[in-house]
CSV table of C-alpha atoms and ligand atoms in Angstrom, one decimal:
chain,number,residue,atom,x,y,z
A,1271,UNK,CA,-13.7,-22.1,-17.5
A,1272,UNK,CA,-17.6,-21.0,-17.2
A,1273,UNK,CA,-19.6,-20.2,-20.3
A,1274,UNK,CA,-19.7,-16.4,-21.3
A,1275,UNK,CA,-20.7,-14.3,-24.2
A,1276,UNK,CA,-17.9,-12.9,-26.3
A,1277,UNK,CA,-17.7,-9.8,-28.0
A,1278,UNK,CA,-15.3,-7.9,-30.1
A,1279,UNK,CA,-16.4,-4.5,-30.6
A,1280,UNK,CA,-15.0,-2.2,-33.0
A,1281,UNK,CA,-14.9,1.4,-31.2
A,1282,UNK,CA,-14.9,2.4,-27.4
A,1283,UNK,CA,-18.5,3.6,-27.4
A,1284,UNK,CA,-19.5,0.2,-28.4
A,1285,UNK,CA,-17.4,-1.4,-25.8
A,1286,UNK,CA,-18.6,1.0,-23.2
A,1287,UNK,CA,-22.3,0.2,-24.1
A,1288,UNK,CA,-21.7,-3.7,-23.8
A,1289,UNK,CA,-20.1,-3.2,-20.6
A,1290,UNK,CA,-22.8,-1.1,-19.2
A,1291,UNK,CA,-25.4,-3.5,-20.5
A,1292,UNK,CA,-23.6,-6.7,-19.3
A,1293,UNK,CA,-24.7,-8.5,-16.0
A,1294,UNK,CA,-21.0,-9.0,-15.1
A,1295,UNK,CA,-18.8,-7.8,-17.9
A,1296,UNK,CA,-15.2,-8.0,-18.3
A,1297,UNK,CA,-12.7,-6.3,-20.4
A,1298,UNK,CA,-10.3,-8.4,-22.3
A,1299,UNK,CA,-7.0,-7.0,-23.4
A,1300,UNK,CA,-3.7,-9.0,-23.6
A,1301,UNK,CA,-5.6,-11.8,-21.6
A,1302,UNK,CA,-2.2,-12.4,-19.5
A,1303,UNK,CA,-4.1,-11.8,-16.4
A,1304,UNK,CA,-7.8,-12.4,-17.4
A,1305,UNK,CA,-7.5,-15.8,-19.2
A,1306,UNK,CA,-5.7,-17.7,-16.3
A,1307,UNK,CA,-8.4,-16.0,-14.0
A,1308,UNK,CA,-11.1,-17.5,-15.9
A,1309,UNK,CA,-9.4,-20.9,-16.3
A,1310,UNK,CA,-9.0,-20.9,-12.6
A,1311,UNK,CA,-12.6,-20.3,-12.4
A,1312,UNK,CA,-11.9,-17.2,-9.9
A,1313,UNK,CA,-13.9,-15.0,-11.8
A,1314,UNK,CA,-17.4,-15.7,-13.7
A,1315,UNK,CA,-18.2,-13.0,-16.0
A,1316,UNK,CA,-21.6,-13.2,-18.1
A,1317,UNK,CA,-19.7,-11.5,-20.9
A,1318,UNK,CA,-16.2,-10.8,-21.8
A,1319,UNK,CA,-15.4,-7.8,-24.2
A,1320,UNK,CA,-12.5,-8.0,-26.2
A,1321,UNK,CA,-10.7,-4.8,-26.8
A,1322,UNK,CA,-8.4,-5.9,-29.7
A,1323,UNK,CA,-10.7,-5.0,-32.5
A,1324,UNK,CA,-10.6,-1.2,-31.6
A,1325,UNK,CA,-8.1,0.6,-33.4
A,1326,UNK,CA,-8.1,3.7,-31.8
A,1327,UNK,CA,-7.1,2.2,-28.2
A,1328,UNK,CA,-3.4,1.2,-29.7
A,1329,UNK,CA,-0.4,3.2,-30.6
A,1330,UNK,CA,2.1,5.7,-29.4
A,1331,UNK,CA,2.1,9.5,-29.7
A,1332,UNK,CA,4.9,11.8,-28.7
A,1333,UNK,CA,3.4,15.6,-28.6
A,1334,UNK,CA,5.7,18.1,-27.3
A,1335,UNK,CA,6.5,17.1,-23.9
A,1336,UNK,CA,4.0,14.2,-23.4
A,1337,UNK,CA,4.0,10.7,-24.5
A,1338,UNK,CA,0.7,9.0,-24.8
A,1339,UNK,CA,0.3,5.3,-25.0
A,1340,UNK,CA,-2.9,3.7,-26.3
A,1341,UNK,CA,-4.4,1.2,-23.5
A,1342,UNK,CA,-4.1,-1.9,-25.9
A,1343,UNK,CA,-0.4,-1.1,-26.7
A,1344,UNK,CA,1.7,-3.9,-26.0
A,1345,UNK,CA,4.8,-4.1,-23.8
A,1346,UNK,CA,7.0,-5.2,-26.4
A,1347,UNK,CA,5.7,-2.2,-28.7
A,1348,UNK,CA,6.5,0.3,-25.8
A,1349,UNK,CA,10.1,-1.4,-25.2
A,1350,UNK,CA,11.0,-1.3,-29.0
A,1351,UNK,CA,9.6,2.0,-29.6
A,1352,UNK,CA,11.9,4.6,-31.1
A,1353,UNK,CA,10.0,7.6,-29.8
A,1354,UNK,CA,9.7,6.3,-26.2
A,1355,UNK,CA,13.3,5.3,-26.2
A,1356,UNK,CA,14.1,8.8,-27.1
A,1357,UNK,CA,11.6,10.7,-25.0
A,1358,UNK,CA,11.6,8.5,-21.9
A,1359,UNK,CA,14.4,5.8,-22.1
A,1360,UNK,CA,13.4,4.7,-18.6
A,1361,UNK,CA,9.7,3.9,-19.6
A,1362,UNK,CA,11.0,1.6,-22.7
A,1363,UNK,CA,13.5,0.0,-20.5
A,1364,UNK,CA,10.9,-0.8,-17.8
A,1365,UNK,CA,8.4,-2.2,-20.4
A,1366,UNK,CA,11.5,-4.5,-21.7
A,1367,UNK,CA,11.8,-5.7,-18.2
A,1368,UNK,CA,8.4,-7.1,-17.8
A,1369,UNK,CA,7.8,-10.8,-17.7
A,1370,UNK,CA,9.1,-12.7,-20.8
A,1371,UNK,CA,8.7,-12.2,-24.5
A,1372,UNK,CA,5.2,-14.0,-24.7
A,1373,UNK,CA,4.0,-11.7,-21.7
A,1374,UNK,CA,5.3,-8.6,-23.5
A,1375,UNK,CA,3.7,-9.5,-26.9
A,1376,UNK,CA,0.3,-10.1,-25.4
A,1377,UNK,CA,0.2,-7.8,-22.3
A,1378,UNK,CA,-1.1,-4.3,-22.8
A,1379,UNK,CA,-0.7,-1.2,-20.7
A,1380,UNK,CA,-4.2,-0.7,-20.0
A,1381,UNK,CA,-4.5,-4.1,-18.6
A,1382,UNK,CA,-1.4,-3.6,-16.3
A,1383,UNK,CA,-2.7,-0.4,-14.7
A,1384,UNK,CA,-6.2,-1.6,-14.6
A,1385,UNK,CA,-5.4,-4.8,-12.8
A,1386,UNK,CA,-2.9,-3.1,-10.3
A,1387,UNK,CA,-0.9,-6.2,-9.5
A,1388,UNK,CA,1.0,-4.9,-6.4
A,1389,UNK,CA,4.2,-6.3,-8.0
A,1390,UNK,CA,3.6,-5.0,-11.4
A,1391,UNK,CA,6.2,-2.6,-13.1
A,1392,UNK,CA,3.9,0.2,-14.7
A,1393,UNK,CA,2.4,1.5,-11.7
A,1394,UNK,CA,5.7,2.4,-10.7
A,1395,UNK,CA,6.1,4.2,-13.8
A,1396,UNK,CA,2.7,5.8,-13.7
A,1397,UNK,CA,3.2,7.1,-10.3
A,1398,UNK,CA,7.0,8.3,-10.3
A,1399,UNK,CA,6.2,10.2,-13.8
A,1400,UNK,CA,3.3,11.6,-12.7
A,1401,UNK,CA,1.2,10.4,-15.6
A,1402,UNK,CA,-2.4,10.5,-16.1
A,1403,UNK,CA,-4.8,7.7,-16.9
A,1404,UNK,CA,-7.3,8.5,-19.6
A,1405,UNK,CA,-10.6,6.6,-19.8
A,1406,UNK,CA,-13.9,6.7,-21.6
A,1407,UNK,CA,-15.2,9.1,-18.7
A,1408,UNK,CA,-12.3,11.2,-17.3
A,1409,UNK,CA,-8.6,12.0,-16.9
A,1410,UNK,CA,-7.0,10.7,-13.7
A,1411,UNK,CA,-4.0,11.9,-11.8
A,1412,UNK,CA,-1.8,9.1,-10.9
A,1413,UNK,CA,-1.6,9.9,-7.3
A,1414,UNK,CA,-5.4,9.4,-7.3
A,1415,UNK,CA,-5.5,6.3,-9.3
A,1416,UNK,CA,-4.0,3.3,-7.4
A,1417,UNK,CA,-6.1,2.4,-4.3
A,1418,UNK,CA,-5.0,-0.7,-3.0
A,1419,UNK,CA,-4.1,-4.4,-3.7
A,1420,UNK,CA,-5.5,-4.9,-7.3
A,1421,UNK,CA,-7.9,-2.0,-6.9
A,1422,UNK,CA,-7.8,1.4,-8.5
A,1423,UNK,CA,-10.5,4.4,-8.9
A,1424,UNK,CA,-11.9,2.6,-11.9
A,1425,UNK,CA,-15.4,2.3,-11.9
A,1426,UNK,CA,-17.3,-1.1,-13.1
A,1427,UNK,CA,-17.9,0.3,-16.3
A,1428,UNK,CA,-15.0,2.5,-16.9
A,1429,UNK,CA,-12.4,1.8,-19.9
A,1430,UNK,CA,-9.0,2.9,-19.9
A,1431,UNK,CA,-8.2,4.4,-23.1
A,1432,UNK,CA,-4.6,5.8,-22.6
A,1433,UNK,CA,-1.9,6.6,-20.4
A,1434,UNK,CA,0.0,9.9,-20.8
A,1435,UNK,CA,3.6,10.7,-19.4
A,1436,UNK,CA,4.7,13.8,-19.2
A,1437,UNK,CA,8.6,13.7,-20.5
A,1438,UNK,CA,10.7,13.8,-17.2
A,1439,UNK,CA,14.3,15.8,-17.2
A,1440,UNK,CA,15.7,12.4,-16.1
A,1441,UNK,CA,14.3,9.2,-14.9
A,1442,UNK,CA,15.2,5.3,-14.1
A,1443,UNK,CA,13.8,2.2,-13.1
A,1444,UNK,CA,15.6,-0.3,-11.3
A,1445,UNK,CA,14.2,-4.0,-10.3
A,1446,UNK,CA,14.9,-6.9,-8.4
A,1447,UNK,CA,12.9,-9.4,-10.3
A,1448,UNK,CA,11.4,-12.4,-8.8
A,1449,UNK,CA,13.5,-14.8,-10.9
A,1450,UNK,CA,10.5,-17.4,-12.0
A,1451,UNK,CA,7.7,-14.8,-12.9
A,1452,UNK,CA,10.1,-11.8,-13.6
A,1453,UNK,CA,7.3,-9.5,-11.5
A,1454,UNK,CA,9.1,-7.3,-9.1
A,1455,UNK,CA,10.2,-8.5,-5.8
A,1456,UNK,CA,10.9,-4.7,-5.4
A,1457,UNK,CA,11.1,-2.1,-8.3
A,1458,UNK,CA,11.8,1.7,-7.7
A,1459,UNK,CA,11.4,4.3,-10.2
A,1460,UNK,CA,13.0,7.7,-9.6
A,1461,UNK,CA,12.0,10.7,-11.7
A,1462,UNK,CA,12.8,14.4,-11.9
A,1463,UNK,CA,9.5,15.9,-13.2
A,1464,UNK,CA,8.2,19.6,-13.7
A,1465,UNK,CA,6.5,19.0,-10.2
A,1466,UNK,CA,9.8,18.0,-8.6
A,1467,UNK,CA,11.4,14.7,-7.8
A,1468,UNK,CA,9.2,11.7,-7.4
A,1469,UNK,CA,10.0,8.2,-6.1
A,1470,UNK,CA,7.7,5.3,-6.4
A,1471,UNK,CA,8.1,1.8,-5.3
A,1472,UNK,CA,6.2,-1.4,-6.4
A,1473,UNK,CA,6.4,-5.0,-5.2
A,1474,UNK,CA,7.0,-4.2,-1.9
A,1475,UNK,CA,3.7,-3.2,-0.6
A,1476,UNK,CA,-0.1,-4.0,-1.1
A,1477,UNK,CA,0.0,-1.1,-3.8
A,1478,UNK,CA,2.6,0.9,-5.4
A,1479,UNK,CA,3.6,3.8,-3.0
A,1480,UNK,CA,5.9,7.0,-3.1
A,1481,UNK,CA,8.4,7.7,-0.7
A,1482,UNK,CA,8.4,11.1,0.8
A,1483,UNK,CA,11.7,11.1,2.6
A,1484,UNK,CA,13.6,10.1,-0.5
A,1485,UNK,CA,11.8,12.5,-2.7
A,1486,UNK,CA,12.9,15.5,-0.3
A,1487,UNK,CA,16.6,14.0,0.1
A,1488,UNK,CA,16.7,14.0,-3.7
A,1489,UNK,CA,15.4,17.3,-4.2
A,1490,UNK,CA,18.0,19.1,-2.5
A,1491,UNK,CA,20.9,16.6,-3.7
A,1492,UNK,CA,20.1,14.2,-6.4
A,1493,UNK,CA,22.7,11.6,-5.8
A,1494,UNK,CA,22.6,8.2,-4.5
A,1495,UNK,CA,24.7,9.4,-1.4
A,1496,UNK,CA,21.7,11.6,-0.6
A,1497,UNK,CA,19.6,8.3,0.1
A,1498,UNK,CA,22.3,7.3,2.9
A,1499,UNK,CA,20.5,6.8,6.1
A,1500,UNK,CA,17.0,6.7,4.7
A,1501,UNK,CA,15.2,3.4,5.4
A,1502,UNK,CA,11.8,2.2,5.3
A,1503,UNK,CA,10.0,0.3,8.6
A,1504,UNK,CA,9.4,-3.4,7.2
A,1505,UNK,CA,5.9,-3.2,9.3
A,1506,UNK,CA,3.6,-2.6,6.2
A,1507,UNK,CA,5.9,-4.3,3.8
A,1508,UNK,CA,4.9,-7.4,2.1
A,1509,UNK,CA,6.6,-11.0,3.5
A,1510,UNK,CA,6.3,-14.1,1.4
A,1511,UNK,CA,8.4,-17.2,0.4
A,1512,UNK,CA,10.2,-14.9,-2.2
A,1513,UNK,CA,11.4,-12.3,0.7
A,1514,UNK,CA,10.7,-11.0,4.0
A,1515,UNK,CA,9.4,-7.5,4.7
A,1516,UNK,CA,13.1,-6.9,6.2
A,1517,UNK,CA,14.6,-8.1,2.9
A,1518,UNK,CA,12.2,-5.9,1.0
A,1519,UNK,CA,12.8,-2.7,2.9
A,1520,UNK,CA,16.4,-3.3,2.3
A,1521,UNK,CA,16.0,-3.8,-1.4
A,1522,UNK,CA,14.1,-0.6,-1.7
A,1523,UNK,CA,17.2,1.4,-0.6
A,1524,UNK,CA,19.4,-0.5,-3.0
A,1525,UNK,CA,17.1,-0.2,-6.1
A,1526,UNK,CA,16.4,3.4,-5.3
A,1527,UNK,CA,20.3,4.1,-5.1
A,1528,UNK,CA,20.8,2.3,-8.5
A,1529,UNK,CA,17.8,4.2,-10.0
A,1530,UNK,CA,19.5,7.4,-9.1
A,1531,UNK,CA,22.8,6.5,-10.2
A,1532,UNK,CA,21.3,5.5,-13.5
A,1533,UNK,CA,19.3,8.3,-14.1
A,1534,UNK,CA,22.7,10.7,-13.8
B,206,LIG,C1,4.0,-15.4,-16.8
B,206,LIG,C2,3.9,-13.7,-16.3
B,206,LIG,C3,4.9,-13.0,-16.0
B,206,LIG,C4,4.6,-11.5,-15.9
B,206,LIG,N1,5.5,-10.8,-15.7
B,206,LIG,C5,5.1,-9.6,-15.2
B,206,LIG,C6,6.3,-8.6,-14.7
B,206,LIG,O1,7.5,-9.0,-14.9
B,206,LIG,N2,6.0,-7.3,-14.7
B,206,LIG,C7,4.6,-6.8,-14.9
B,206,LIG,O2,4.3,-5.7,-14.6
B,206,LIG,N3,3.7,-7.9,-15.2
B,206,LIG,C8,4.0,-9.0,-15.4
B,206,LIG,N4,2.8,-9.7,-15.8
B,206,LIG,C9,1.5,-9.1,-16.1
B,206,LIG,C10,1.3,-8.7,-17.6
B,206,LIG,O3,2.4,-8.0,-18.1
B,206,LIG,C11,-0.2,-7.7,-18.1
B,206,LIG,O4,0.4,-6.7,-17.9
B,206,LIG,C12,-1.2,-8.2,-17.2
B,206,LIG,O5,-1.4,-9.4,-17.4
B,206,LIG,C13,-2.3,-7.3,-17.5
B,206,LIG,O6,-2.3,-6.9,-18.9
B,206,LIG,P1,-3.3,-7.9,-20.0
B,206,LIG,O7,-3.0,-6.7,-21.2
B,206,LIG,O8,-2.8,-8.8,-20.3
B,206,LIG,O9,-4.8,-7.6,-19.5
B,206,LIG,P2,-5.8,-8.7,-19.2
B,206,LIG,O10,-5.4,-10.0,-18.7
B,206,LIG,O11,-6.7,-8.8,-20.4
B,206,LIG,O12,-6.7,-7.8,-18.2
B,206,LIG,C14,-6.3,-7.8,-16.9
B,206,LIG,C15,-7.4,-6.8,-16.0
B,206,LIG,O13,-7.6,-5.7,-16.5
B,206,LIG,C16,-8.9,-5.2,-17.1
B,206,LIG,N5,-8.9,-4.4,-18.3
B,206,LIG,C17,-7.9,-4.7,-19.3
B,206,LIG,N6,-7.7,-3.5,-20.3
B,206,LIG,C18,-8.4,-2.7,-19.7
B,206,LIG,C19,-8.7,-1.5,-20.3
B,206,LIG,N7,-8.3,-0.9,-21.1
B,206,LIG,N8,-9.5,-0.7,-19.2
B,206,LIG,C20,-10.1,-1.3,-18.1
B,206,LIG,N9,-9.9,-2.5,-17.5
B,206,LIG,C21,-9.1,-3.1,-18.4
B,206,LIG,C22,-9.5,-6.6,-17.2
B,206,LIG,O14,-10.9,-6.7,-17.4
B,206,LIG,C23,-8.9,-7.7,-16.3
B,206,LIG,O15,-9.5,-7.2,-15.0
B,206,LIG,C24,3.2,-11.2,-16.2
B,206,LIG,C25,2.3,-12.1,-16.5
B,206,LIG,C26,2.3,-13.6,-16.4
B,206,LIG,C27,1.4,-14.4,-17.0
């Protein structure tokens, strides 16, 4: 690990000012991705700004038809939240599927969406549930947030403060985990929202994506059978030692059907 200056601000404004003033500042949330990156010397920030002392960034609020989760809220807290389980059970179930107990007790939703790992679970929930990502500067719609492999529209000095999920009429997430890391080889979230049916796939491509053909079929008939015959070309899907592009294309259909059946 290279040397860096460590800061532990107590509010978002202070964190934003430290980030803006740093030569190459990095925010630290659960550290599940950042710490290994530093240890491997893949990043060499001048300043690390630890968000763990900022109380306003943590917690879960259910207000009418919206579940708002603070950026530093741990996956384990989302998984065990009675309010999330009641309002969006699929979201609590997704959080419960992330990694292992250590990862779930350290990793945060803000870190997960900002990092946008192509095999991470939360991006599928954010996109399928038509969530909004709140930052210290603006509110960003899910469809605009994820832009590519490990890339989002976040600016270098922008801090995710919360993610807001509108409560869907029904939703489910189905994941085929890579057995060692538990990341998604393919994960599919299906949701019926105020804006229609949305299907988001993670793990299969460079970045989470929606499947228009499935959304259209499910809009007329919300059943697993409605997905029969819909397949994705493997051309642009991931292929690695864990699974070929063809295998992932097949898994998208299987996971989507399971999610639809589970959503009821
Ligand atoms: C062994 C292992 C298994 C895992 N398995 C899974 C899995 O099955 N599914 C899954 O989805 N994930 C998995 N993860 C990822 C993990 O769950 C975390 O979501 C991920 O590491 C990022 O969250 P973090 O809070 O640890 O962020 P950090 O590591 O602290 O930060 C990650 C990145 O996000 C930035 N960042 C953090 N917080 C903010 C913020 N509020 N605003 C702006 N930028 C911010 C940081 O600067 C950094 O660039 C796994 C990780 C490990 C180590």
